[in-house]
Tab-separated table of C-alpha atoms in Angstrom:
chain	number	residue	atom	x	y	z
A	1	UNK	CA	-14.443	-32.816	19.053
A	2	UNK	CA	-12.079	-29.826	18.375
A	3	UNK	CA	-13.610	-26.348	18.038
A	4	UNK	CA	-12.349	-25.462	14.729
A	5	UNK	CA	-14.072	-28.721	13.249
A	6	UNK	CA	-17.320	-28.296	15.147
A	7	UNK	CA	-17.409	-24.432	13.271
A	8	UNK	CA	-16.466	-25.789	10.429
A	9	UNK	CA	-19.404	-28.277	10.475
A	10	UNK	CA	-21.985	-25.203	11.587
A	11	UNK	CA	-20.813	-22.869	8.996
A	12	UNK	CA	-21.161	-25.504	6.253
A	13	UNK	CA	-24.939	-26.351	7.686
A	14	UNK	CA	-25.631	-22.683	7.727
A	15	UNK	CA	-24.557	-21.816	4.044
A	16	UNK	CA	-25.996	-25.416	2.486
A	17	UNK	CA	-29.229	-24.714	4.173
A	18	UNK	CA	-30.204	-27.881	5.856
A	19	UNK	CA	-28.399	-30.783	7.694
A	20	UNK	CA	-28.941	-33.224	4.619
A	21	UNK	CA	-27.335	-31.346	2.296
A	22	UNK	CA	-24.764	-30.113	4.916
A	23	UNK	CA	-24.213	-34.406	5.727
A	24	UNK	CA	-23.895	-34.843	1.878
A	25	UNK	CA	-21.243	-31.904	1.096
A	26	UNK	CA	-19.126	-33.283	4.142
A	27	UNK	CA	-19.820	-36.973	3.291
A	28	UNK	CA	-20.676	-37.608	6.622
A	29	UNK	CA	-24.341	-39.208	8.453
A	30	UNK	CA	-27.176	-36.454	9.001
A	31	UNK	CA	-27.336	-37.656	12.105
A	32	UNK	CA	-23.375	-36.854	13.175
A	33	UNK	CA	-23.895	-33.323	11.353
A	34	UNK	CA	-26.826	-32.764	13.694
A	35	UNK	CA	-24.795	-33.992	16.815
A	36	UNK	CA	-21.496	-31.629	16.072
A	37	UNK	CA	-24.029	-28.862	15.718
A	38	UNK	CA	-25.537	-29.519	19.155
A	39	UNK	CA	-22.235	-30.089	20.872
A	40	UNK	CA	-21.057	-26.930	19.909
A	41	UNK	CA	-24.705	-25.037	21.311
A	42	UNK	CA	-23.896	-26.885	24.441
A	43	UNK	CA	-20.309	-25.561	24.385
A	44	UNK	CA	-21.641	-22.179	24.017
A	45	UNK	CA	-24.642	-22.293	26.111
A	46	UNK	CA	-26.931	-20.684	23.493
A	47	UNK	CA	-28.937	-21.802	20.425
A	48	UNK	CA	-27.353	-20.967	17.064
A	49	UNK	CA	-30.118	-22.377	14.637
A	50	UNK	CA	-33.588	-22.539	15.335
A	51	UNK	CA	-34.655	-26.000	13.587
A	52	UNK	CA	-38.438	-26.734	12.507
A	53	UNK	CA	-39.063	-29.796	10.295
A	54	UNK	CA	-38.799	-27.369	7.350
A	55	UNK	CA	-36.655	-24.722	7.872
A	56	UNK	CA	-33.359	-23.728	9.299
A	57	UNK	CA	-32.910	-20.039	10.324
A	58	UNK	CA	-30.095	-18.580	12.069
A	59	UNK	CA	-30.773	-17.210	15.596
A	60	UNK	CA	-29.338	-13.446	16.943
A	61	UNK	CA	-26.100	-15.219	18.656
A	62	UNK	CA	-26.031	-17.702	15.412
A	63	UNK	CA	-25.823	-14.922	12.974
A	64	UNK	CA	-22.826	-13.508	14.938
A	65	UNK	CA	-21.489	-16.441	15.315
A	66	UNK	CA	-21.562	-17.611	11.474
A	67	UNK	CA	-19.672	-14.262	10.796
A	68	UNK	CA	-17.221	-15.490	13.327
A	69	UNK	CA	-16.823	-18.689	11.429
A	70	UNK	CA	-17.048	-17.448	8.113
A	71	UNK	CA	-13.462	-15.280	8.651
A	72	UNK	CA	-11.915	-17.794	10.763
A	73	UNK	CA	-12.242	-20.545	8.054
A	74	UNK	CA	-11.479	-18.164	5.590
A	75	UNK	CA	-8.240	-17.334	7.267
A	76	UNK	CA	-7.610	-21.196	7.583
A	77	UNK	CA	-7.366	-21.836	3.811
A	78	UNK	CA	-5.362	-18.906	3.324
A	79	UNK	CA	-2.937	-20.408	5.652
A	80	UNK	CA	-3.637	-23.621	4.075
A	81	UNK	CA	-2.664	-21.826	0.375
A	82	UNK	CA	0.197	-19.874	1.772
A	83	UNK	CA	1.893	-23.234	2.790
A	84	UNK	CA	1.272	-25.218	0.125
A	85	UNK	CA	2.393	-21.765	-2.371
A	86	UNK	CA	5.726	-22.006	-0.499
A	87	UNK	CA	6.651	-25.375	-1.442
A	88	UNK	CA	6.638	-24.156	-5.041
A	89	UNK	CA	7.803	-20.709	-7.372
A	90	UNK	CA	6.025	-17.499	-6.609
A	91	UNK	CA	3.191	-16.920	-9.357
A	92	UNK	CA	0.397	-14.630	-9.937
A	93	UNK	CA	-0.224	-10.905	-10.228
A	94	UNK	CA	0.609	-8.250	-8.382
A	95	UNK	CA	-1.564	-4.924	-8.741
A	96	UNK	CA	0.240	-1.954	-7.185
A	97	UNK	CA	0.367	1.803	-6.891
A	98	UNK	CA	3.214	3.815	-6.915
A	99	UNK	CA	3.636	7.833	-7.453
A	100	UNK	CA	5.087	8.928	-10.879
A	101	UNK	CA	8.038	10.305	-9.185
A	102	UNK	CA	8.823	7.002	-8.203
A	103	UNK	CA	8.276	5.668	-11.674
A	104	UNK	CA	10.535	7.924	-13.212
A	105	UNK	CA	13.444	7.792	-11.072
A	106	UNK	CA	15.591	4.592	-9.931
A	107	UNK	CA	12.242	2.753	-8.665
A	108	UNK	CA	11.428	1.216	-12.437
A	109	UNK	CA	14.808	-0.229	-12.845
A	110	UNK	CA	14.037	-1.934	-9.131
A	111	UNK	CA	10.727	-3.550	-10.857
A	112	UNK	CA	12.321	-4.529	-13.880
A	113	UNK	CA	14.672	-6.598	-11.792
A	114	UNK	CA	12.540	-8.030	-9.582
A	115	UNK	CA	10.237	-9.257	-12.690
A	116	UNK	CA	13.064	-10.439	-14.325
A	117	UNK	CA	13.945	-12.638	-10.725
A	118	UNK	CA	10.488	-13.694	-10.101
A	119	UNK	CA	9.341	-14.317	-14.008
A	120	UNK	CA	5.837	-15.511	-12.993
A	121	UNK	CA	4.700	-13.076	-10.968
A	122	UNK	CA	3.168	-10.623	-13.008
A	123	UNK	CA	2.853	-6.682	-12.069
A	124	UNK	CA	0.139	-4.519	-13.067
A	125	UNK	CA	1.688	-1.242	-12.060
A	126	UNK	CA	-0.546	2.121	-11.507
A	127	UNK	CA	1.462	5.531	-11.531
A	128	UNK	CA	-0.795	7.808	-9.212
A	129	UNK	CA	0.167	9.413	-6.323
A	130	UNK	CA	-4.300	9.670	-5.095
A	131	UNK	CA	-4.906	7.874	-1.843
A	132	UNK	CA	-6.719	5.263	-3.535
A	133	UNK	CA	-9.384	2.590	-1.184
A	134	UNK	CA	-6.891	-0.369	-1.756
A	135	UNK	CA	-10.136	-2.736	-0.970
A	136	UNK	CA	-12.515	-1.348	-3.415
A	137	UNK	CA	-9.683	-1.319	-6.549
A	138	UNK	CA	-8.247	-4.775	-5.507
A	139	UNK	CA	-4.909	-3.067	-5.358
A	140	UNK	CA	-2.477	-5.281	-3.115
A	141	UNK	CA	0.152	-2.778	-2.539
A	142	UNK	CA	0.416	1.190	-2.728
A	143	UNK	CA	3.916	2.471	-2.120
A	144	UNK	CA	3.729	5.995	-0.572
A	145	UNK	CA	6.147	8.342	0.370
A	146	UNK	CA	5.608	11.689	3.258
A	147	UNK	CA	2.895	11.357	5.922
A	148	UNK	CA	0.957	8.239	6.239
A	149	UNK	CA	-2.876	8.816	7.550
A	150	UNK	CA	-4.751	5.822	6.951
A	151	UNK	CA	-4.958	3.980	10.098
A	152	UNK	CA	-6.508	0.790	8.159
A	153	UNK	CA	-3.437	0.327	5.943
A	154	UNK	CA	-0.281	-1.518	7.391
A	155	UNK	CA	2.392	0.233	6.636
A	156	UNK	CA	6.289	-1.215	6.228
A	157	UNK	CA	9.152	1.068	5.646
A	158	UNK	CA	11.074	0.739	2.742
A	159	UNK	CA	13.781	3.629	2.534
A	160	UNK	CA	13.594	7.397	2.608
A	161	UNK	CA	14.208	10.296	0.797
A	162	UNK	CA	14.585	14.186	1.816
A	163	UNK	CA	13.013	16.801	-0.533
A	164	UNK	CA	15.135	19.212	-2.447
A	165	UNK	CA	14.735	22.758	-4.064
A	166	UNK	CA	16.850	22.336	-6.829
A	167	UNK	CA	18.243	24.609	-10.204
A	168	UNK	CA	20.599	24.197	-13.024
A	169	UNK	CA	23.648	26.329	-13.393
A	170	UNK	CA	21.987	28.235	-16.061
A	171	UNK	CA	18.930	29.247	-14.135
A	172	UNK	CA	21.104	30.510	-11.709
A	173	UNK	CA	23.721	32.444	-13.580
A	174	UNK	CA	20.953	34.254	-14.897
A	175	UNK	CA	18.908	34.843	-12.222
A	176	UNK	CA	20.712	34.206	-8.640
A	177	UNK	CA	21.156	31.558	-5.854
A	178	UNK	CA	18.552	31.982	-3.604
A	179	UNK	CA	20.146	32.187	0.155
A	180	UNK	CA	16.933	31.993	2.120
A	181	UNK	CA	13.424	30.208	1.413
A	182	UNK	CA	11.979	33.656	1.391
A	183	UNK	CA	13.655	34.532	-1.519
A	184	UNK	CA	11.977	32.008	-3.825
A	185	UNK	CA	9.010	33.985	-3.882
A	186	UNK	CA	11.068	36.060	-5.959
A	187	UNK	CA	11.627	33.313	-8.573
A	188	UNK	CA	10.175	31.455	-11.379
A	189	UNK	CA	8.711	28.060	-9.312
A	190	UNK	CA	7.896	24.720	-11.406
A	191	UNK	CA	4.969	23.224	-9.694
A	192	UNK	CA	4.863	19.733	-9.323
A	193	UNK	CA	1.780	18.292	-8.832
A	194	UNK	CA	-1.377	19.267	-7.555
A	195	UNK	CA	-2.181	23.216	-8.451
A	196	UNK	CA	-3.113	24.282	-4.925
A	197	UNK	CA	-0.702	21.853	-2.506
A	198	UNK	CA	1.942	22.332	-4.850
A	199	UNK	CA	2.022	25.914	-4.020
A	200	UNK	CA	3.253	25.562	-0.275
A	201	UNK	CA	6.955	25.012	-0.095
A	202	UNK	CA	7.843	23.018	3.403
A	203	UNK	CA	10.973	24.269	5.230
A	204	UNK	CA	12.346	23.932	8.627
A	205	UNK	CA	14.823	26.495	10.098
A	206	UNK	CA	17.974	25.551	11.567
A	207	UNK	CA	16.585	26.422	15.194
A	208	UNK	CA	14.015	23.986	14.058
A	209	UNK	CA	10.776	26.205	13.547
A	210	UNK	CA	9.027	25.147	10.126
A	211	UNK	CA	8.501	27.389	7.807
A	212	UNK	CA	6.027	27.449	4.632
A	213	UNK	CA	6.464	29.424	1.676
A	214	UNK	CA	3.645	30.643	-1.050
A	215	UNK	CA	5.640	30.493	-3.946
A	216	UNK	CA	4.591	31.021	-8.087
A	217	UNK	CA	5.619	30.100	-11.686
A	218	UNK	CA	4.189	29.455	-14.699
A	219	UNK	CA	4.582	25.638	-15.092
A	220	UNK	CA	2.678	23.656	-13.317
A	221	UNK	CA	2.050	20.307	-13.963
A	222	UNK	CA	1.560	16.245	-12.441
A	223	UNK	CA	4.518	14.649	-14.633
A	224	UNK	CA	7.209	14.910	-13.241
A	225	UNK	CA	9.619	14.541	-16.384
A	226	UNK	CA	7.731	17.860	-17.726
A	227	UNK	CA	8.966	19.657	-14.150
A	228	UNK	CA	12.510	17.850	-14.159
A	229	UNK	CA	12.985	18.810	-17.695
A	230	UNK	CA	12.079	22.714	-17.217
A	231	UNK	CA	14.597	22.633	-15.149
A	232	UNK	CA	17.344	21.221	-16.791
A	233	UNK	CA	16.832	23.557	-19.439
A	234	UNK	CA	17.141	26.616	-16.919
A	235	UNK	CA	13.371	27.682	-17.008
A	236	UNK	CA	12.974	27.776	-13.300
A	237	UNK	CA	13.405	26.580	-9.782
A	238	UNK	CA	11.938	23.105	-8.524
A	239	UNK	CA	10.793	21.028	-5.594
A	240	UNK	CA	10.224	17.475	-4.845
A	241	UNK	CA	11.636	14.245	-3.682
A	242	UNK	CA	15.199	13.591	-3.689
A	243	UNK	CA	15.295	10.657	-5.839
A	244	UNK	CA	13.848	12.744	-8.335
A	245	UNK	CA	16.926	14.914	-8.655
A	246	UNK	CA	19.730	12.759	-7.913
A	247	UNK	CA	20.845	11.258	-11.431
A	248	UNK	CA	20.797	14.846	-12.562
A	249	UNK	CA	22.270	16.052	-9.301
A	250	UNK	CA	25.204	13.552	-9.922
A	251	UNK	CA	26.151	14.563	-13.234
A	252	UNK	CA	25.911	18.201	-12.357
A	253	UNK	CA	23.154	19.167	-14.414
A	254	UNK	CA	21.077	20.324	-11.348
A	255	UNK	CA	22.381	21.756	-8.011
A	256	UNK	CA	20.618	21.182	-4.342
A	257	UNK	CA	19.788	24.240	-2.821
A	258	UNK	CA	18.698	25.681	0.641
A	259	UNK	CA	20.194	22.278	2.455
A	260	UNK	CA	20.259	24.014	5.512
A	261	UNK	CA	16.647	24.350	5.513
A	262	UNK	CA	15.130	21.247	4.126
A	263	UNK	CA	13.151	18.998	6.399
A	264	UNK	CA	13.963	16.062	7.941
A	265	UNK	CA	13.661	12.820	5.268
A	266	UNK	CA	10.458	11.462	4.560
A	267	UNK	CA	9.603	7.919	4.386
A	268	UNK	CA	8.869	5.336	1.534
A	269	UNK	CA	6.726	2.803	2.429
A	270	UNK	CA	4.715	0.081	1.319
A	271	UNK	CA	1.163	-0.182	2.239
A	272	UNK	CA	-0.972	-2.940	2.248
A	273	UNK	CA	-4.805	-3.242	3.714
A	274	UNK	CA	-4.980	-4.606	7.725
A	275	UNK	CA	-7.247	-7.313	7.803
A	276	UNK	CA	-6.146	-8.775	4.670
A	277	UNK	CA	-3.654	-11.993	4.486
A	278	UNK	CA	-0.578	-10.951	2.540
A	279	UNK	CA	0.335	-13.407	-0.686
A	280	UNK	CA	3.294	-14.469	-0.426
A	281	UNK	CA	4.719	-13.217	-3.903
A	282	UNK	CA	3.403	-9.444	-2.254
A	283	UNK	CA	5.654	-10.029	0.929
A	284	UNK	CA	8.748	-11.129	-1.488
A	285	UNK	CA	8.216	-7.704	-3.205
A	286	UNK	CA	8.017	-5.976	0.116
A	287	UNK	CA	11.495	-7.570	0.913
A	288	UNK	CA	12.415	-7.134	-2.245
A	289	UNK	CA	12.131	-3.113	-2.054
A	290	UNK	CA	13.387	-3.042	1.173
A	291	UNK	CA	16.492	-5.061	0.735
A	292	UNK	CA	17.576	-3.055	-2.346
A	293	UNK	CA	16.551	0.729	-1.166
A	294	UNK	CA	18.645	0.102	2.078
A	295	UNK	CA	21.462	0.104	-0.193
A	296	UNK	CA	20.939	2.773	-2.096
């Protein structure tokens, strides 16, 4: 008999407890349960259960083994569910993290859409920017953006963005254009996020040498719209993401500055746990970001 059936068989033995109740969950003889069970020991060459007339315990190789089985058959009625969800409309939630800046730029309209498309998938949508342990929060997708680190997350590109210093006109009438990243320490700097990370500016030099620079101000703050909106009125100088900027950028009410020194872009990407089988309504979002961010 095939492999797969004969673990199928042991696993359902181990976790009912006893070949009777194994034989009547499987609707087969006691007898044939027993047999498949031996067949696959012999296939092996080592005992899985040890079997009394009373009790069924797992031996050392059975207890690997069962965890074998237990993940295998798992990931055979996922398979079996993946199929069977294609042959029909994509339906269910979605429970995903995404950084405010994303939420408050171009991103949102992107989600609208795609619920609008896809009307019975449902998104439960989390604006943080924290590394969060997508396992323990039952979170199916985080999309990040700068250095990934988490070896245990898969990670698909999506797009990518460069970050900007930015002003308005005002701001710099009044107080100067800034020709070097030096001379922001000489300027009012909105913070945007985090207090103490926030504080180190990232450059690289033409000649390709990064450069960091400790820069102040007296907003600081994790919303975004606070930061982008201090600077639209002229209160200071800011940092971040270029699809943060680039509605404003476009109609002139904030100018990029420093392009010779900005770093290379950044990534967006969508992460999603390693050993977990992706629903197929999660891998039509995937696409979904991908296709439209390409064209952006």
């Amino acid at each position: 008999m095939h492999t797969l059936a004969l673990m199928e068989t042991f696993t359902v033995v181990v976790e009912s407890g006893s070949f009777t109740a194994a034989a009547e969950k499987l609707k087969l003889s006691k007898s044939f349960v027993s047999k498949q069970v031996s067949l696959l020991e012999q296939d092996l060459g080592t005992r899985l259960l040890h079997r009394t007339t009373r009790t069924l315990s797992l031996s050392d190789e059975g207890s690997q083994f069962y965890r074998h089985c237990q993940r295998i058959m798992k990931e055979a009625e996922l398979a079996r569910a993946e199929i069977l969800d294609s042959q029909n409309a994509p339906r269910g939630k979605i429970r995903m993290t995404i950084p405010q800046s994303l939420i408050i730029s171009g991103f949102s309209q992107l989600l609208i859409a795609f619920q609008r498309q896809y009307s019975d998938i449902d998104l439960d949508v989390i604006a943080s920017g924290r590394v969060e342990n997508l396992i323990e929060e039952g979170i199916d997708l985080a999309i990040r953006v700068g250095q990934l680190e988490d070896s245990s997350l898969v990670s698909r590109r999506l797009g990518e963005c460069r970050f900007q210093v930015v002003a308005s006109p005002s701001y710099l009438q009044a107080w100067g254009e800034p020709t070097h990243p030096s001379d922001l320490m000489k300027h009012n700097c909105l913070l945007y996020g985090d207090s103490k990370s926030s504080r180190g500016w990232q450059f690289r030099k033409p000649d390709g040498e990064a450069l960091t620079v400790k820069v102040t101000g007296k907003l600081t703050s994790n919303d975004g719209n606070l930061i982008v909106e201090g600077m639209r009125q002229g209160l200071g100088i800011g940092f971040g993401p270029s699809f943060l900027f680039k509605d404003h950028i476009d109609s002139g009410e904030l100018c990029p500055l420093l392009g010779d020194y900005c770093q290379p872009p950044s990534s967006i990407s969508a992460l999603y746990p390693l050993n977990r089988t992706l629903p197929r309504r999660v891998r039509i979002l995937i696409e979904y970001l991908a296709a439209h961010l390409a064209l952006e």
